[in-house]
């Protein structure tokens, strides 16, 4: 039996409209599930049951009285601790902000979710400042994967990915400066979208994110991601890079026919080291996509973009740390502090070269998309690594080596999503990444919806995931 907390947002809204279900019942179930998994997964920085219940009560009145309702009226949503929620602690996973007063305003995406009637119930964990692709920090400790709690759910939106996978509500707001939505989506067996840069307002933004950061949805279904995206996208005065909202006719998301669609495929882009089990899941997925009518176009190898991203990210880490006192630096994640130290010694010329390389990657990807509609690759090159580690072993210099697939689209600004594609022999999730042309966010969502149906057995059962996590815990 599906628990209330495991229903999709689309299902909840349909049941609310039919007066068969109350937002109050749902938020109580979501809070209960979240409180149950928290000692095991450590997915939340904090829960706010009292205010969530008050919001749900107001939504219940609107639905039951037949009053006008909004796009997410009564739907539970969690918020990653890289976005501000008025009245909640805003710490970005850092001990530097542990004793700061609660936020006095909402980030634009949070403002829009609240304005759409969403029930904001929890803040989810992140690594410090969202600097790496796993989720642990000196402030909140280690977040774990509900499929196997010995492993990480990825990061930096790991709390969001883990909680959605375990059935703690349908919608989570994540952020992504280098795969931080897509990596946990892959490792946790859920769906995540990083839209075109500027499509979703980004505020506040840490200095080390530069213009590569995005807020976006993490959900169990593509339809839910499309619904959430329709609420948070569009121009906002707090982000001068934002673009006009998409036409209302683009929503709700509908499947994209595969017949004749040209899809660029690459298992490694010519330089990524890919785990054999990840490669096997990827090959099986693209074989089914081809059998369903798509035209697969093998892509030529590309230049390894990880050194470029490393330069940009380490200089950004230095920028975020350079005004800290020695006592404040001592509070940082030691690995993050080390990245800042390395960034301090990168020559200006190397940084300028990295900025120019970004432009070259944009041009190369634009040339790719002159001949293909989408590009599909693995999302991550490895299976979820052990919780508490940043690299699987000493043969990997840093997390960029194994999370390299996602970095490209942060540098180019293209939309990209991660969709569940299958499982390893040990039951760990594996995702595929779908990259699209600049501004073709709807196309990425539509193709994702089609492939979601084609690869339906890859979607996790949140009840089974929850029970597995609780047994392991």
Short mmCIF file of C-alpha atoms in Angstrom, two decimals:
data_model
loop_
_atom_site.label_atom_id
_atom_site.label_comp_id
_atom_site.label_asym_id
_atom_site.label_seq_id
_atom_site.Cartn_x
_atom_site.Cartn_y
_atom_site.Cartn_z
CA UNK A 1 0.00 0.00 0.00
CA UNK A 2 1.33 3.45 -0.93
CA UNK A 3 1.69 5.70 2.10
CA UNK A 4 0.40 9.26 1.89
CA UNK A 5 3.93 10.62 2.15
CA UNK A 6 4.90 8.64 -0.97
CA UNK A 7 2.24 10.07 -3.30
CA UNK A 8 3.44 12.33 -6.09
CA UNK A 9 2.56 16.01 -6.12
CA UNK A 10 0.36 15.45 -9.16
CA UNK A 11 -1.49 12.66 -7.34
CA UNK A 12 -1.89 14.77 -4.21
CA UNK A 13 -3.39 17.70 -6.11
CA UNK A 14 -5.87 15.39 -7.87
CA UNK A 15 -6.97 13.86 -4.56
CA UNK A 16 -7.23 17.27 -2.91
CA UNK A 17 -9.40 18.53 -5.76
CA UNK A 18 -11.69 15.51 -5.41
CA UNK A 19 -11.85 16.13 -1.63
CA UNK A 20 -10.62 12.60 -1.01
CA UNK A 21 -7.53 13.67 0.89
CA UNK A 22 -6.48 16.53 3.15
CA UNK A 23 -3.14 18.37 3.15
CA UNK A 24 -3.21 18.00 6.94
CA UNK A 25 -3.22 14.21 6.72
CA UNK A 26 -0.39 14.32 4.20
CA UNK A 27 1.93 16.65 6.10
CA UNK A 28 1.47 14.64 9.29
CA UNK A 29 2.50 11.50 7.38
CA UNK A 30 5.45 13.30 5.74
CA UNK A 31 6.69 14.62 9.10
CA UNK A 32 6.31 11.18 10.69
CA UNK A 33 8.33 9.53 7.89
CA UNK A 34 10.96 12.27 8.05
CA UNK A 35 11.35 11.94 11.82
CA UNK A 36 11.64 8.16 11.44
CA UNK A 37 14.43 8.28 8.83
CA UNK A 38 16.39 11.18 10.29
CA UNK A 39 18.38 9.14 12.86
CA UNK A 40 19.34 6.73 10.05
CA UNK A 41 19.87 8.98 7.02
CA UNK A 42 20.65 12.37 8.59
CA UNK A 43 18.95 14.03 5.61
CA UNK A 44 17.59 17.08 7.42
CA UNK A 45 19.13 20.13 9.11
CA UNK A 46 15.79 20.84 10.71
CA UNK A 47 12.08 20.10 10.59
CA UNK A 48 9.37 22.74 11.10
CA UNK A 49 6.23 20.72 11.88
CA UNK A 50 4.28 23.49 13.59
CA UNK A 51 4.43 26.01 10.76
CA UNK A 52 4.02 23.26 8.18
CA UNK A 53 0.85 22.09 9.89
CA UNK A 54 -0.50 25.64 10.01
CA UNK A 55 0.09 26.02 6.26
CA UNK A 56 -1.56 22.65 5.62
CA UNK A 57 -4.60 23.64 7.68
CA UNK A 58 -5.05 26.78 5.57
CA UNK A 59 -4.70 24.72 2.38
CA UNK A 60 -7.26 22.21 3.65
CA UNK A 61 -9.77 25.02 4.20
CA UNK A 62 -9.29 26.27 0.65
CA UNK A 63 -9.72 22.85 -0.92
CA UNK A 64 -12.69 21.83 1.22
CA UNK A 65 -14.49 25.16 0.73
CA UNK A 66 -13.98 25.14 -3.01
CA UNK A 67 -12.00 28.39 -2.86
CA UNK A 68 -9.44 29.32 -5.54
CA UNK A 69 -6.32 27.21 -5.12
CA UNK A 70 -2.75 27.68 -6.28
CA UNK A 71 -0.38 25.44 -8.25
CA UNK A 72 1.07 23.62 -5.20
CA UNK A 73 -1.68 24.19 -2.66
CA UNK A 74 -0.97 21.85 0.26
CA UNK A 75 1.96 19.99 -1.37
CA UNK A 76 4.95 19.32 0.96
CA UNK A 77 8.33 20.69 -0.17
CA UNK A 78 11.75 20.49 1.48
CA UNK A 79 14.44 23.13 0.92
CA UNK A 80 18.19 22.55 0.68
CA UNK A 81 20.25 24.57 3.15
CA UNK A 82 21.72 26.68 0.33
CA UNK A 83 18.46 28.62 -0.03
CA UNK A 84 17.03 31.04 2.50
CA UNK A 85 13.71 30.32 4.20
CA UNK A 86 12.34 33.11 6.35
CA UNK A 87 12.46 32.05 9.99
CA UNK A 88 14.84 29.11 9.43
CA UNK A 89 18.54 28.89 10.09
CA UNK A 90 20.53 29.47 6.91
CA UNK A 91 23.97 27.91 7.33
CA UNK A 92 25.03 26.29 4.02
CA UNK A 93 26.33 23.37 6.07
CA UNK A 94 28.96 25.55 7.74
CA UNK A 95 29.88 26.01 11.39
CA UNK A 96 30.62 29.63 10.51
CA UNK A 97 26.86 30.23 10.43
CA UNK A 98 25.86 27.84 13.20
CA UNK A 99 24.80 30.62 15.56
CA UNK A 100 23.48 33.10 13.02
CA UNK A 101 19.92 34.42 13.56
CA UNK A 102 17.18 32.92 11.36
CA UNK A 103 16.87 34.20 7.80
CA UNK A 104 14.72 37.29 7.43
CA UNK A 105 13.69 36.64 3.82
CA UNK A 106 13.04 33.86 1.34
CA UNK A 107 15.23 33.11 -1.65
CA UNK A 108 13.28 33.74 -4.88
CA UNK A 109 12.59 30.04 -5.51
CA UNK A 110 11.38 29.61 -1.94
CA UNK A 111 9.27 32.75 -2.25
CA UNK A 112 7.64 31.31 -5.35
CA UNK A 113 7.04 27.91 -3.79
CA UNK A 114 5.46 29.53 -0.76
CA UNK A 115 3.39 31.78 -3.01
CA UNK A 116 2.15 28.73 -4.90
CA UNK A 117 0.76 27.25 -1.68
CA UNK A 118 3.52 24.71 -0.97
CA UNK A 119 3.93 23.42 2.58
CA UNK A 120 7.57 24.08 3.52
CA UNK A 121 8.40 21.50 6.16
CA UNK A 122 12.17 20.85 6.31
CA UNK A 123 15.67 22.03 5.50
CA UNK A 124 17.88 19.37 3.90
CA UNK A 125 21.58 18.77 4.42
CA UNK A 126 24.48 19.83 2.23
CA UNK A 127 28.25 19.71 2.43
CA UNK A 128 29.86 22.99 3.43
CA UNK A 129 28.92 25.62 0.86
CA UNK A 130 27.95 22.89 -1.60
CA UNK A 131 31.61 22.48 -2.57
CA UNK A 132 31.70 18.74 -3.36
CA UNK A 133 29.57 15.94 -4.79
CA UNK A 134 28.96 14.09 -1.51
CA UNK A 135 27.09 15.25 1.58
CA UNK A 136 28.92 15.52 4.87
CA UNK A 137 29.97 18.59 6.80
CA UNK A 138 31.47 19.61 10.16
CA UNK A 139 28.08 21.14 11.03
CA UNK A 140 25.64 18.33 10.22
CA UNK A 141 27.79 15.18 9.93
CA UNK A 142 27.34 12.43 7.35
CA UNK A 143 24.21 11.96 5.25
CA UNK A 144 23.51 8.40 4.07
CA UNK A 145 21.93 6.65 1.12
CA UNK A 146 18.60 4.94 1.89
CA UNK A 147 19.34 2.17 -0.64
CA UNK A 148 22.36 1.20 1.47
CA UNK A 149 23.28 3.34 4.46
CA UNK A 150 26.94 2.37 4.18
CA UNK A 151 27.02 4.59 1.07
CA UNK A 152 26.58 8.28 0.26
CA UNK A 153 23.49 9.63 -1.50
CA UNK A 154 25.81 11.99 -3.40
CA UNK A 155 25.89 15.73 -3.07
CA UNK A 156 25.82 18.43 -2.48
CA UNK A 157 22.00 18.10 -2.45
CA UNK A 158 22.37 14.74 -0.70
CA UNK A 159 19.77 15.37 1.98
CA UNK A 160 17.25 16.22 -0.72
CA UNK A 161 18.05 13.13 -2.80
CA UNK A 162 18.00 10.77 0.17
CA UNK A 163 14.75 12.14 1.58
CA UNK A 164 12.89 12.02 -1.73
CA UNK A 165 14.10 8.46 -2.38
CA UNK A 166 12.90 7.37 1.08
CA UNK A 167 9.45 8.87 0.52
CA UNK A 168 9.67 12.02 2.64
CA UNK A 169 7.28 14.01 0.48
CA UNK A 170 7.24 14.52 -3.29
CA UNK A 171 9.26 17.69 -3.94
CA UNK A 172 12.69 18.96 -2.88
CA UNK A 173 14.51 22.12 -3.90
CA UNK A 174 18.18 21.42 -4.62
CA UNK A 175 21.05 23.47 -6.00
CA UNK A 176 23.70 22.57 -8.56
CA UNK A 177 27.07 24.24 -9.16
CA UNK A 178 28.85 21.13 -10.42
CA UNK A 179 26.33 18.30 -10.52
CA UNK A 180 24.87 18.84 -7.06
CA UNK A 181 21.32 18.05 -8.20
CA UNK A 182 22.17 15.38 -10.76
CA UNK A 183 24.76 13.40 -8.76
CA UNK A 184 22.41 12.79 -5.78
CA UNK A 185 19.57 12.08 -8.20
CA UNK A 186 21.71 9.34 -9.75
CA UNK A 187 23.06 7.94 -6.47
CA UNK A 188 19.62 8.04 -4.80
CA UNK A 189 17.60 6.70 -7.72
CA UNK A 190 15.42 9.79 -8.30
CA UNK A 191 15.00 12.52 -10.92
CA UNK A 192 16.80 15.87 -10.88
CA UNK A 193 16.84 18.84 -13.25
CA UNK A 194 19.43 21.59 -13.68
CA UNK A 195 17.78 24.03 -16.04
CA UNK A 196 19.43 26.47 -18.45
CA UNK A 197 21.49 29.06 -16.59
CA UNK A 198 19.25 32.03 -15.79
CA UNK A 199 16.02 30.08 -16.10
CA UNK A 200 15.56 29.77 -12.31
CA UNK A 201 16.56 32.71 -10.07
CA UNK A 202 19.73 32.06 -8.06
CA UNK A 203 19.99 34.00 -4.81
CA UNK A 204 21.93 34.05 -2.60
CA UNK A 205 24.97 32.77 -4.41
CA UNK A 206 28.29 31.88 -2.82
CA UNK A 207 31.36 33.48 -4.46
CA UNK A 208 32.79 30.09 -5.41
CA UNK A 209 29.71 29.25 -7.46
CA UNK A 210 30.48 32.01 -9.98
CA UNK A 211 27.82 31.86 -12.71
CA UNK A 212 27.65 28.07 -12.73
CA UNK A 213 25.05 27.63 -9.97
CA UNK A 214 21.39 26.75 -10.32
CA UNK A 215 18.39 25.93 -8.12
CA UNK A 216 16.15 23.13 -9.33
CA UNK A 217 13.79 20.26 -8.49
CA UNK A 218 14.59 16.81 -7.14
CA UNK A 219 11.57 14.50 -7.36
CA UNK A 220 10.53 10.90 -7.93
CA UNK A 221 8.66 11.64 -11.16
CA UNK A 222 9.34 13.85 -14.15
CA UNK A 223 5.78 15.21 -14.03
CA UNK A 224 6.43 16.48 -10.50
CA UNK A 225 9.70 18.09 -11.57
CA UNK A 226 7.89 19.83 -14.43
CA UNK A 227 5.21 21.08 -12.06
CA UNK A 228 7.77 22.43 -9.58
CA UNK A 229 9.86 23.93 -12.39
CA UNK A 230 6.79 25.78 -13.72
CA UNK A 231 6.49 27.51 -10.35
CA UNK A 232 10.12 28.54 -9.76
CA UNK A 233 11.29 29.50 -13.28
CA UNK A 234 11.24 32.96 -14.81
CA UNK A 235 12.59 36.47 -14.36
CA UNK A 236 13.20 37.85 -10.86
CA UNK A 237 14.68 41.20 -9.80
CA UNK A 238 17.14 39.59 -7.38
CA UNK A 239 18.89 37.75 -10.22
CA UNK A 240 19.77 39.94 -13.20
CA UNK A 241 20.59 36.90 -15.35
CA UNK A 242 17.07 35.48 -15.22
CA UNK A 243 14.97 35.19 -18.35
CA UNK A 244 11.30 35.71 -19.14
CA UNK A 245 8.98 32.91 -18.02
CA UNK A 246 8.24 30.10 -20.42
CA UNK A 247 4.85 30.04 -22.18
CA UNK A 248 2.03 28.54 -20.13
CA UNK A 249 1.36 26.22 -23.07
CA UNK A 250 4.61 24.37 -22.27
CA UNK A 251 3.02 22.96 -19.11
CA UNK A 252 2.12 20.36 -18.02
CA UNK A 253 4.98 18.35 -19.49
CA UNK A 254 4.06 15.75 -22.12
CA UNK A 255 6.18 12.87 -23.49
CA UNK A 256 8.39 13.49 -26.53
CA UNK A 257 8.08 10.89 -29.32
CA UNK A 258 11.35 9.03 -29.91
CA UNK A 259 10.80 8.13 -33.55
CA UNK A 260 13.45 9.87 -35.64
CA UNK A 261 14.91 11.78 -32.68
CA UNK A 262 18.69 12.13 -33.01
CA UNK A 263 20.46 11.45 -29.73
CA UNK A 264 24.19 11.84 -29.27
CA UNK A 265 25.58 9.04 -27.12
CA UNK A 266 28.87 8.68 -25.32
CA UNK A 267 29.90 6.35 -22.56
CA UNK A 268 32.95 8.35 -21.49
CA UNK A 269 33.36 11.49 -23.70
CA UNK A 270 36.74 10.02 -24.53
CA UNK A 271 38.39 10.52 -21.14
CA UNK A 272 36.15 9.45 -18.22
CA UNK A 273 37.00 6.25 -16.31
CA UNK A 274 33.65 4.45 -15.97
CA UNK A 275 32.79 1.62 -13.59
CA UNK A 276 31.84 -1.53 -15.57
CA UNK A 277 28.47 -1.80 -13.81
CA UNK A 278 27.64 1.82 -14.63
CA UNK A 279 28.65 1.18 -18.24
CA UNK A 280 26.45 -1.93 -18.41
CA UNK A 281 23.37 -0.05 -17.17
CA UNK A 282 24.07 2.79 -19.60
CA UNK A 283 24.45 0.44 -22.58
CA UNK A 284 21.24 -1.38 -21.74
CA UNK A 285 19.37 1.92 -21.48
CA UNK A 286 20.54 3.31 -24.82
CA UNK A 287 19.84 -0.03 -26.52
CA UNK A 288 16.21 0.27 -25.41
CA UNK A 289 16.10 3.90 -26.53
CA UNK A 290 17.34 2.89 -29.97
CA UNK A 291 14.88 0.01 -30.16
CA UNK A 292 12.08 2.48 -29.42
CA UNK A 293 12.90 4.49 -32.54
CA UNK A 294 15.58 7.03 -31.66
CA UNK A 295 18.60 7.47 -33.91
CA UNK A 296 21.77 7.09 -31.86
CA UNK A 297 24.74 9.19 -32.99
CA UNK A 298 28.11 8.32 -31.40
CA UNK A 299 29.88 11.50 -30.32
CA UNK A 300 33.52 12.25 -31.03
CA UNK A 301 35.82 12.47 -27.99
CA UNK A 302 36.07 15.86 -26.29
CA UNK A 303 38.91 17.54 -24.46
CA UNK A 304 38.99 16.72 -20.73
CA UNK A 305 37.21 19.68 -19.13
CA UNK A 306 37.90 18.71 -15.51
CA UNK A 307 41.16 20.71 -15.20
CA UNK A 308 39.31 23.82 -16.39
CA UNK A 309 36.52 23.32 -13.87
CA UNK A 310 39.06 22.58 -11.12
CA UNK A 311 40.78 25.92 -11.72
CA UNK A 312 37.49 27.82 -11.61
CA UNK A 313 36.24 25.98 -8.52
CA UNK A 314 39.45 26.30 -6.52
CA UNK A 315 39.77 30.02 -7.25
CA UNK A 316 36.14 30.36 -6.18
CA UNK A 317 36.88 28.46 -2.96
CA UNK A 318 39.74 30.86 -2.26
CA UNK A 319 37.46 33.84 -2.93
CA UNK A 320 34.92 32.55 -0.40
CA UNK A 321 37.59 32.04 2.27
CA UNK A 322 40.13 34.81 1.78
CA UNK A 323 38.60 37.26 4.25
CA UNK A 324 38.19 34.75 7.07
CA UNK A 325 40.19 35.05 10.26
CA UNK A 326 42.44 32.16 11.37
CA UNK A 327 39.83 31.19 13.96
CA UNK A 328 37.10 31.14 11.32
CA UNK A 329 39.25 29.10 8.95
CA UNK A 330 39.67 26.50 11.67
CA UNK A 331 35.90 25.92 11.57
CA UNK A 332 35.92 24.96 7.89
CA UNK A 333 35.83 21.47 6.43
CA UNK A 334 39.60 20.78 6.14
CA UNK A 335 39.24 19.54 2.55
CA UNK A 336 37.34 22.66 1.55
CA UNK A 337 39.96 24.83 3.24
CA UNK A 338 42.63 22.97 1.26
CA UNK A 339 40.85 23.76 -2.01
CA UNK A 340 40.87 27.43 -1.08
CA UNK A 341 44.59 27.27 -0.27
CA UNK A 342 45.29 25.78 -3.70
CA UNK A 343 43.10 28.38 -5.36
CA UNK A 344 45.12 31.16 -3.73
CA UNK A 345 48.19 30.08 -5.71
CA UNK A 346 46.61 29.73 -9.16
CA UNK A 347 48.11 32.36 -11.50
CA UNK A 348 45.76 34.96 -12.95
CA UNK A 349 46.68 33.83 -16.45
CA UNK A 350 45.57 30.27 -15.70
CA UNK A 351 42.25 31.56 -14.41
CA UNK A 352 41.72 33.65 -17.55
CA UNK A 353 42.62 30.62 -19.68
CA UNK A 354 39.96 28.62 -17.83
CA UNK A 355 37.35 31.30 -18.51
CA UNK A 356 38.22 31.23 -22.20
CA UNK A 357 38.07 27.42 -22.22
CA UNK A 358 34.48 27.67 -20.96
CA UNK A 359 33.60 29.64 -24.07
CA UNK A 360 35.22 26.99 -26.23
CA UNK A 361 33.16 24.26 -24.55
CA UNK A 362 29.99 26.24 -25.22
CA UNK A 363 30.90 26.53 -28.87
CA UNK A 364 31.77 22.84 -29.16
CA UNK A 365 28.49 21.80 -27.54
CA UNK A 366 26.60 24.16 -29.84
CA UNK A 367 28.23 22.41 -32.81
CA UNK A 368 27.23 19.03 -31.36
CA UNK A 369 23.62 20.15 -31.11
CA UNK A 370 23.58 21.25 -34.72
CA UNK A 371 23.54 17.54 -35.55
CA UNK A 372 21.83 15.95 -32.51
CA UNK A 373 18.76 16.91 -30.49
CA UNK A 374 20.03 15.66 -27.12
CA UNK A 375 23.11 14.03 -25.60
CA UNK A 376 22.84 11.05 -23.24
CA UNK A 377 25.72 9.84 -21.09
CA UNK A 378 26.07 8.28 -17.66
CA UNK A 379 25.36 10.82 -14.90
CA UNK A 380 28.23 9.64 -12.69
CA UNK A 381 31.13 7.38 -13.61
CA UNK A 382 31.05 5.30 -10.41
CA UNK A 383 28.57 3.62 -8.11
CA UNK A 384 27.74 5.44 -4.85
CA UNK A 385 30.92 5.47 -2.77
CA UNK A 386 31.16 4.80 0.95
CA UNK A 387 29.57 7.43 3.17
CA UNK A 388 32.06 9.87 4.65
CA UNK A 389 34.51 9.61 1.75
CA UNK A 390 35.11 12.12 -1.04
CA UNK A 391 36.89 9.66 -3.35
CA UNK A 392 36.60 5.87 -3.51
CA UNK A 393 40.35 5.35 -2.94
CA UNK A 394 43.73 7.03 -3.35
CA UNK A 395 43.80 6.40 -7.10
CA UNK A 396 41.28 9.25 -7.54
CA UNK A 397 42.85 12.70 -7.02
CA UNK A 398 39.54 14.38 -6.14
CA UNK A 399 35.77 14.16 -6.62
CA UNK A 400 35.89 15.95 -9.98
CA UNK A 401 37.43 12.83 -11.49
CA UNK A 402 34.34 10.69 -10.85
CA UNK A 403 31.69 13.44 -11.10
CA UNK A 404 33.11 14.81 -14.34
CA UNK A 405 30.09 14.13 -16.56
CA UNK A 406 27.99 16.77 -14.83
CA UNK A 407 30.59 19.56 -14.78
CA UNK A 408 30.35 20.31 -18.50
CA UNK A 409 26.79 21.60 -18.33
CA UNK A 410 27.53 23.92 -15.42
CA UNK A 411 30.26 25.52 -17.51
CA UNK A 412 28.14 25.78 -20.68
CA UNK A 413 24.86 26.69 -18.95
CA UNK A 414 22.90 24.03 -20.86
CA UNK A 415 19.95 22.21 -19.30
CA UNK A 416 20.67 18.70 -18.04
CA UNK A 417 18.77 16.11 -16.03
CA UNK A 418 19.51 12.79 -14.34
CA UNK A 419 17.00 9.97 -14.73
CA UNK A 420 17.06 6.55 -12.99
CA UNK A 421 18.24 3.91 -15.48
CA UNK A 422 18.84 0.77 -13.42
CA UNK A 423 20.73 -0.81 -10.56
CA UNK A 424 24.08 -2.39 -9.86
CA UNK A 425 24.36 -6.06 -8.89
CA UNK A 426 24.36 -4.87 -5.28
CA UNK A 427 21.17 -2.85 -5.64
CA UNK A 428 22.69 0.64 -5.90
CA UNK A 429 21.01 3.08 -8.31
CA UNK A 430 22.56 4.22 -11.59
CA UNK A 431 21.36 7.26 -13.56
CA UNK A 432 21.72 8.55 -17.09
CA UNK A 433 22.27 12.22 -17.88
CA UNK A 434 20.21 13.96 -20.57
CA UNK A 435 21.73 17.16 -21.92
CA UNK A 436 19.90 19.59 -24.18
CA UNK A 437 20.40 22.74 -26.19
CA UNK A 438 20.50 26.08 -24.38
CA UNK A 439 16.92 27.08 -23.46
CA UNK A 440 15.46 23.68 -24.37
CA UNK A 441 14.49 22.91 -20.79
CA UNK A 442 11.07 21.70 -21.90
CA UNK A 443 12.66 19.33 -24.41
CA UNK A 444 14.87 17.82 -21.71
CA UNK A 445 11.83 17.34 -19.47
CA UNK A 446 9.74 15.87 -22.29
CA UNK A 447 12.45 13.39 -23.30
CA UNK A 448 12.96 12.51 -19.64
CA UNK A 449 9.26 11.75 -19.32
CA UNK A 450 9.39 9.46 -22.35
CA UNK A 451 12.44 7.61 -21.04
CA UNK A 452 10.91 7.40 -17.58
CA UNK A 453 8.15 5.28 -19.09
CA UNK A 454 10.64 3.24 -21.14
CA UNK A 455 12.83 2.53 -18.09
CA UNK A 456 9.99 2.34 -15.58
CA UNK A 457 11.47 -0.58 -13.65
CA UNK A 458 14.40 1.64 -12.65
CA UNK A 459 12.16 3.85 -10.51
CA UNK A 460 12.52 2.94 -6.83
CA UNK A 461 9.60 1.98 -4.64
CA UNK A 462 9.88 4.45 -1.76
CA UNK A 463 8.26 2.00 0.68
CA UNK A 464 10.88 -0.63 -0.13
CA UNK A 465 13.70 1.93 0.06
CA UNK A 466 12.41 3.19 3.41
CA UNK A 467 12.12 -0.29 4.85
CA UNK A 468 15.61 -1.21 3.63
CA UNK A 469 17.07 1.92 5.22
CA UNK A 470 15.35 1.30 8.52
CA UNK A 471 16.48 -2.33 8.63
CA UNK A 472 20.04 -1.32 7.87
CA UNK A 473 19.91 1.58 10.30
#
